[in-house]
Amino acid sequence: MDSFTFQHDIETFCVTATSFPDGIEAAFSELRAILPPHENRHFYGISWRGEDGNIIYKAAAEVLDSDENFMHHDLQRFTIKTGPYNTFYIPDFRNHMAEIPKAFELLLKQHEVDPNGYCLEWYFDDKDVKCMVPLGKEYQSFTGLNKEYN
C-alpha cells in the first residue's frame, strides 16, 4: 500500500454502469464512443455503496481543455477531489481481476479512510490500474511522503 496526493481537483465526464460489476465494460465502451481519443486523457472508475446497498459505478474520463464541444453534452460529471489517497497498484489487472476487490477491501479497512469517500480506479493504460481511497480530513496533513500529480 502506498500514498498519493492529487494537487488539484480533476473534472471528469461519466457514464453510470447499469449494473455492478457486469455493466462496467459497457459503460467504458459508451464513454469511449462519445469522447474523442486523446493520448493525455486519463480514465477512472468511481464507485460507492448506494442507499439501497448496491454499488454505484461510474466509468469516468478526465475533461480536457479540447473538450469544449462536449461541455453541453448529456454526460454526467464527477469531481475527483484534491488531497491524499491510500493506494494499491495492480499491474496487468486484466489477468488479475480478482485483485481489484481484494485491494479495495484492504484499503477500506484502514482507519484513516474518509467514511464519506469513494473508491477510485485510475487506469494508466489497458494493463495497469491504481486502486485508491481518499483519506479523512483529520489525516490529510500527513502528505509529506506522498507522490504528487500535477
mmCIF file with all atom_site columns, N, CA and C in Angstrom, residues 22 31 95 134:
data_model
loop_
_atom_site.group_PDB
_atom_site.id
_atom_site.type_symbol
_atom_site.label_atom_id
_atom_site.label_alt_id
_atom_site.label_comp_id
_atom_site.label_asym_id
_atom_site.label_entity_id
_atom_site.label_seq_id
_atom_site.pdbx_PDB_ins_code
_atom_site.Cartn_x
_atom_site.Cartn_y
_atom_site.Cartn_z
_atom_site.occupancy
_atom_site.B_iso_or_equiv
_atom_site.pdbx_formal_charge
_atom_site.auth_seq_id
_atom_site.auth_comp_id
_atom_site.auth_asym_id
_atom_site.auth_atom_id
_atom_site.pdbx_PDB_model_num
ATOM 1  N N  . ASP A 1 22  ? -21.136 -6.328  -13.826 1.00 0.00 ? 22  ASP A N  1
ATOM 2  C CA . ASP A 1 22  ? -21.353 -6.715  -15.225 1.00 0.00 ? 22  ASP A CA 1
ATOM 3  C C  . ASP A 1 22  ? -21.447 -5.542  -16.193 1.00 0.00 ? 22  ASP A C  1
ATOM 4  N N  . LEU A 1 31  ? -18.586 5.530   -23.022 1.00 0.00 ? 31  LEU A N  1
ATOM 5  C CA . LEU A 1 31  ? -17.815 6.747   -22.790 1.00 0.00 ? 31  LEU A CA 1
ATOM 6  C C  . LEU A 1 31  ? -16.776 6.966   -23.885 1.00 0.00 ? 31  LEU A C  1
ATOM 7  N N  . ASN A 1 95  ? -5.440  -9.707  -16.199 1.00 0.00 ? 95  ASN A N  1
ATOM 8  C CA . ASN A 1 95  ? -5.112  -11.089 -15.843 1.00 0.00 ? 95  ASN A CA 1
ATOM 9  C C  . ASN A 1 95  ? -5.153  -11.320 -14.339 1.00 0.00 ? 95  ASN A C  1
ATOM 10 N N  . PRO A 1 134 ? -9.815  8.020   -0.759  1.00 0.00 ? 134 PRO A N  1
ATOM 11 C CA . PRO A 1 134 ? -9.395  9.277   -0.125  1.00 0.00 ? 134 PRO A CA 1
ATOM 12 C C  . PRO A 1 134 ? -9.309  9.124   1.389   1.00 0.00 ? 134 PRO A C  1
#
